Every structure is written in C-alpha cells, then in structure tokens.
mmCIF file of C-alpha atoms in Angstrom:
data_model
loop_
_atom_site.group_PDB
_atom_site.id
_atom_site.type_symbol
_atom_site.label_atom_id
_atom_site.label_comp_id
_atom_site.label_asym_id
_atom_site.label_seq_id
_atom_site.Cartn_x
_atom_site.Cartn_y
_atom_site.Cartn_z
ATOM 1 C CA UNK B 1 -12.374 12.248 7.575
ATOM 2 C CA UNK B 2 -8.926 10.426 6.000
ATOM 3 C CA UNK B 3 -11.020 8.923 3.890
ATOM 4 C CA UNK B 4 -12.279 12.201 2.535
ATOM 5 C CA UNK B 5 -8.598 13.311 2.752
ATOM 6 C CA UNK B 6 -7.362 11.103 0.822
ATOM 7 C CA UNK B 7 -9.902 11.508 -1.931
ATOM 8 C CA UNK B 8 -8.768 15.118 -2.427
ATOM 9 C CA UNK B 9 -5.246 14.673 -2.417
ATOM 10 C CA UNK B 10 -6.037 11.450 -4.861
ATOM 11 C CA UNK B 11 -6.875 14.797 -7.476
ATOM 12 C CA UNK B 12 -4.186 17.170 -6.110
ATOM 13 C CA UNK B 13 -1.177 15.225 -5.540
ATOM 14 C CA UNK B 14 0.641 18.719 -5.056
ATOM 15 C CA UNK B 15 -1.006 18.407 -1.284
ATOM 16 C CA UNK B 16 1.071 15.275 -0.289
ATOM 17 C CA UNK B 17 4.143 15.440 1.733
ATOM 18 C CA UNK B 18 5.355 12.212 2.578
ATOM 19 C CA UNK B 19 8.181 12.554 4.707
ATOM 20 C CA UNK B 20 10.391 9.866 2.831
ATOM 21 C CA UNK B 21 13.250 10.652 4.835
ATOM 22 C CA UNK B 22 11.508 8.727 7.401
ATOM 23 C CA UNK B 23 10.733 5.873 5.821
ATOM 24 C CA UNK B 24 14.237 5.412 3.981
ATOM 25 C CA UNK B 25 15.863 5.549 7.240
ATOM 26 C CA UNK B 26 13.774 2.349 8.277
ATOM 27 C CA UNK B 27 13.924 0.310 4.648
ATOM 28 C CA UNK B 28 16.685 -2.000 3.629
ATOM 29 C CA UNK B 29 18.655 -0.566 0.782
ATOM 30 C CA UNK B 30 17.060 -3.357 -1.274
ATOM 31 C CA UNK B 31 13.660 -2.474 -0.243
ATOM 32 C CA UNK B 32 13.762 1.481 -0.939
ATOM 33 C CA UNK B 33 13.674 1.503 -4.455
ATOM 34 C CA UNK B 34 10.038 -0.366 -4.228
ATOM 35 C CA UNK B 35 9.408 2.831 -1.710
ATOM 36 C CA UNK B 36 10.529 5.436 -4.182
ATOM 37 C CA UNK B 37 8.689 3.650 -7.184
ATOM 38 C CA UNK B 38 5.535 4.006 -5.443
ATOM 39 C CA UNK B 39 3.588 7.425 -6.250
ATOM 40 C CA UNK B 40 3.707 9.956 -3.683
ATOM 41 C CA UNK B 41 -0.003 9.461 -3.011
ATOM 42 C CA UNK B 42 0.900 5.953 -1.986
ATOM 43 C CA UNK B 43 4.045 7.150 -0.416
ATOM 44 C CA UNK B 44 2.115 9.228 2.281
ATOM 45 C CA UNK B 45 -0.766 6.864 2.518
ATOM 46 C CA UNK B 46 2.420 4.087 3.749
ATOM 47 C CA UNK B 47 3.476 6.865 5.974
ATOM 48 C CA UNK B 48 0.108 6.758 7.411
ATOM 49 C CA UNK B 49 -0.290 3.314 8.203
ATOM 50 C CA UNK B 50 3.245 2.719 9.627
ATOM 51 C CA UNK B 51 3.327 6.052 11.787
ATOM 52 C CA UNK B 52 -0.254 4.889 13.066
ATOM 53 C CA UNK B 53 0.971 1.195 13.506
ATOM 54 C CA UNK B 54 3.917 2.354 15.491
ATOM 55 C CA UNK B 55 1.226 4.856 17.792
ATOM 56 C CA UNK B 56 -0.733 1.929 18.756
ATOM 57 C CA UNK B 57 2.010 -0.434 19.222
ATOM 58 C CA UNK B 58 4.981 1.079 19.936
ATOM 59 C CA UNK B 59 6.899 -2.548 19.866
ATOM 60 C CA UNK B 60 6.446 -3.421 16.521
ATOM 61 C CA UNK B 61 9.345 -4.834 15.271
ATOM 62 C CA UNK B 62 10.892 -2.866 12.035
ATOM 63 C CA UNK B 63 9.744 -5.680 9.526
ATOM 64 C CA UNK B 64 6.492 -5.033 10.878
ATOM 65 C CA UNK B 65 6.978 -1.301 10.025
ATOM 66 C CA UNK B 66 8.723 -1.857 6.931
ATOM 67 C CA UNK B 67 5.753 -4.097 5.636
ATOM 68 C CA UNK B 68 3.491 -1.091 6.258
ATOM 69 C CA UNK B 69 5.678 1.150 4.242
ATOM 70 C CA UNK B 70 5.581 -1.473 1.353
ATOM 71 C CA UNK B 71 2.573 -2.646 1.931
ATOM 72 C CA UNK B 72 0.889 -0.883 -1.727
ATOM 73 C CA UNK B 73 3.943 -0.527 -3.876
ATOM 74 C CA UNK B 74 2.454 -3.517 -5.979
ATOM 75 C CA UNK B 75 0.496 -0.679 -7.198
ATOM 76 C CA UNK B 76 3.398 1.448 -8.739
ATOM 77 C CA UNK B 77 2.934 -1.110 -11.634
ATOM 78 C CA UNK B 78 0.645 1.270 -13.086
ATOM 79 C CA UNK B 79 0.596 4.682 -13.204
ATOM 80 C CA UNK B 80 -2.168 6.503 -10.400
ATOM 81 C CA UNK B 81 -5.473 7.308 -12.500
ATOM 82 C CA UNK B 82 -8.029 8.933 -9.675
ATOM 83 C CA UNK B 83 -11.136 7.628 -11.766
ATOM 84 C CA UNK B 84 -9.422 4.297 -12.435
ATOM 85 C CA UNK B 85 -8.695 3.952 -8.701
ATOM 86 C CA UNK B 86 -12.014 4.716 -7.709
ATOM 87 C CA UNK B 87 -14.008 2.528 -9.854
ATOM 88 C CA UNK B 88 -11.980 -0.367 -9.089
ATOM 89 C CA UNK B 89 -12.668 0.353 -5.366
ATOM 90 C CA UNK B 90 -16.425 0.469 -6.490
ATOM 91 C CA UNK B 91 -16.124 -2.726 -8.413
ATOM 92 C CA UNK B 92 -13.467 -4.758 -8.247
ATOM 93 C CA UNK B 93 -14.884 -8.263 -10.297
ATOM 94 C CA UNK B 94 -12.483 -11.762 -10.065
ATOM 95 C CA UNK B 95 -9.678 -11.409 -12.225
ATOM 96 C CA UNK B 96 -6.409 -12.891 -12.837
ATOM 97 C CA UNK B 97 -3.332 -11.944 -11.936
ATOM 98 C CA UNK B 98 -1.340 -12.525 -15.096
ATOM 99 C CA UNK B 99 -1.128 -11.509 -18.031
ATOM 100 C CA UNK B 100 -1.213 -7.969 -16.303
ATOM 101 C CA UNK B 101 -3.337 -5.693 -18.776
ATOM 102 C CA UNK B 102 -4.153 -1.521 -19.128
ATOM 103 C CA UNK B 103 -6.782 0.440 -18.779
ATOM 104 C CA UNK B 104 -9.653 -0.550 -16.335
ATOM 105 C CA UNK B 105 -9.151 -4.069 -16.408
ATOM 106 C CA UNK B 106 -5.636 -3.230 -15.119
ATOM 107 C CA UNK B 107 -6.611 -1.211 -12.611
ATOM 108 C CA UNK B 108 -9.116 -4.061 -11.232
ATOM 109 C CA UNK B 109 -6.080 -6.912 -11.614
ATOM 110 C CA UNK B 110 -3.916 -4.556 -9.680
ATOM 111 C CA UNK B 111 -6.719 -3.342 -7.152
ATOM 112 C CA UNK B 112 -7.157 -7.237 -6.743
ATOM 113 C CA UNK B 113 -3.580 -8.651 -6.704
ATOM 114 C CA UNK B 114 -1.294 -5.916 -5.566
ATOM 115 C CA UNK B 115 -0.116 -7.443 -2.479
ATOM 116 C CA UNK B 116 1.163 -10.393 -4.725
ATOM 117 C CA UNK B 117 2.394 -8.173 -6.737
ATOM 118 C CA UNK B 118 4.186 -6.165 -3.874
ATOM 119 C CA UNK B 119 4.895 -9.501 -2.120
ATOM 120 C CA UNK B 120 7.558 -10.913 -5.244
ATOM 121 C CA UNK B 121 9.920 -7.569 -4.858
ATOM 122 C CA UNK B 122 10.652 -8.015 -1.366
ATOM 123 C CA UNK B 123 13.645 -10.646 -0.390
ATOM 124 C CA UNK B 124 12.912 -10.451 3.180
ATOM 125 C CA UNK B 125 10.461 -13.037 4.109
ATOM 126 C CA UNK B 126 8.387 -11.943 7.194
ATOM 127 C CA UNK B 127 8.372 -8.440 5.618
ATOM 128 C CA UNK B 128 6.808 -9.912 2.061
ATOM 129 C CA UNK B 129 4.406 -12.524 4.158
ATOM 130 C CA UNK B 130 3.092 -9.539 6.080
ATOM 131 C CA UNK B 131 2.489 -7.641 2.841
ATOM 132 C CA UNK B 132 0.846 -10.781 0.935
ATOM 133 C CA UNK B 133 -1.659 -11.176 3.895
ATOM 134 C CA UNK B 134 -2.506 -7.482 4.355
ATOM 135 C CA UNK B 135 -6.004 -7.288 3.067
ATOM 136 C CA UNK B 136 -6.852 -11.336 4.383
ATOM 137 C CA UNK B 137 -5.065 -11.076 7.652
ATOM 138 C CA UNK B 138 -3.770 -14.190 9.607
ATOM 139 C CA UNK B 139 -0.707 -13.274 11.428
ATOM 140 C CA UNK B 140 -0.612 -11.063 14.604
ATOM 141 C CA UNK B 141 1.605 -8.380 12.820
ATOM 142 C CA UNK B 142 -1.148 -8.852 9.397
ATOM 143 C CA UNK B 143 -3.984 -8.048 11.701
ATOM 144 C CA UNK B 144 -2.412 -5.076 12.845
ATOM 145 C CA UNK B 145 -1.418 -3.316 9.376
ATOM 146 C CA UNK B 146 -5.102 -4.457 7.903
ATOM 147 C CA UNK B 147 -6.730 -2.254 10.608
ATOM 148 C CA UNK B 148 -3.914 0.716 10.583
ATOM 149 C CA UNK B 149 -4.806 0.542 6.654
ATOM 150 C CA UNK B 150 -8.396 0.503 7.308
ATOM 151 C CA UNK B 151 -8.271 4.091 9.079
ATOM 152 C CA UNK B 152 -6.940 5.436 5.909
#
C-alpha cells in the first residue's frame, strides 16, 4: 500500500506534507539546505524512512537518522518528472556517473548514482558513508535504512 501511495502523490504533489520542522530540528545547519533542495515528494518519502527507522530502533544514533533524511537528495539534481521516475525504476541500464546529462538518460544516471551524488554534499563522514551504501548495504546502520527504504 506505500508503494501505491507514493505513486499517487508522485502525480499530486499537493497531497504531501512533510513535516520539515522535524527533520530540520535533527540536520546540521550544513546539512539542511541538501534537505530543503530535495522536492517535497522526496522530502516526505525521507520522513518516512527516518520516522520508521527510529520505530524499529529507537537507539539509532542521529547520524543514523540524519542519513535517512538525506539519504535521496542526490536526486534534487534534477527536477521530479513522474514518467521519468518511473521508467528509470522500470529500466535503469549501466551508465556513468559523469558527465551528468537531461532527459531520460539523466534520469537513469541519477536513478543509478544518486547516493554518490548525495554522498559528495555531506561533510560528515558516517552520515555520507551511510548514504553512499544505502541501496548495497554493508554497515549495521546501511542495513537498517535499505530495509526502512524498502517499505516505501
């Protein structure tokens, strides 16, 4: 059902309701601009995955947290297409990271390389490690945002 969820708000934005507040009182003053940057699609998906990260393990230490909250803003490189994002979840081929291109070879490089992407903007290192790893887990804390994001 969040999957579904988050198809229809992917095509009526208007629905979301992050509650930044929340999540700027837990980023570094460095790290919320990467926060705001993100669309608010994005925003409320973070939301998801940190509030559901910090339900199942109520110990997670904030750079845990603040890695789930960042854990997508490598996408606010590009603007949020619905049809762009879906076909590059569809298909998704090898592609570089660099030079970083539009339209729907854009899409795939960012679908592809966003945690890199996400990974360079943030100075603090176990926060940025955590984000790098997210969708190839190896640390404890990597493990445990890749299946909070999975749910979502």
């Amino acid at each position: 059902m969040g999957r579904f969820r988050r198809l229809l708000r992917s095509f009526l934005p208007a629905l979301c309701r992050p509650d930044d507040a929340w999540a700027l009182e837990r980023l570094s003053p460095e790290e919320a601009p990467l926060y705001r940057a993100m669309d608010v699609r994005d925003r409320e998906h973070a939301l998801e995955v940190a509030q559901t990260l910090l339900s199942r393990h109520p110990d997670a230490p904030g750079y845990a947290v603040r890695a789930a909250l960042l854990h997508d803003s490598g996408k606010a490189l590009r603007p949020y297409y619905p049809l762009e994002r879906i076909l590059a979840g569809l298909y998704s081929p090898k592609v570089p990271a660099e030079p970083l291109k539009g339209g729907l070879y854009g899409a795939w490089q960012v679908r592809r390389h966003h945690p890199e992407y996400a990974a360079r903007h943030i100075k603090d290192e176990r926060v940025a490690a955590i984000v790098l790893e997210h969708h190839r887990p190896q640390s404890l804390w990597g493990k445990r945002l890749h299946e909070a994001d999975q749910e979502f």
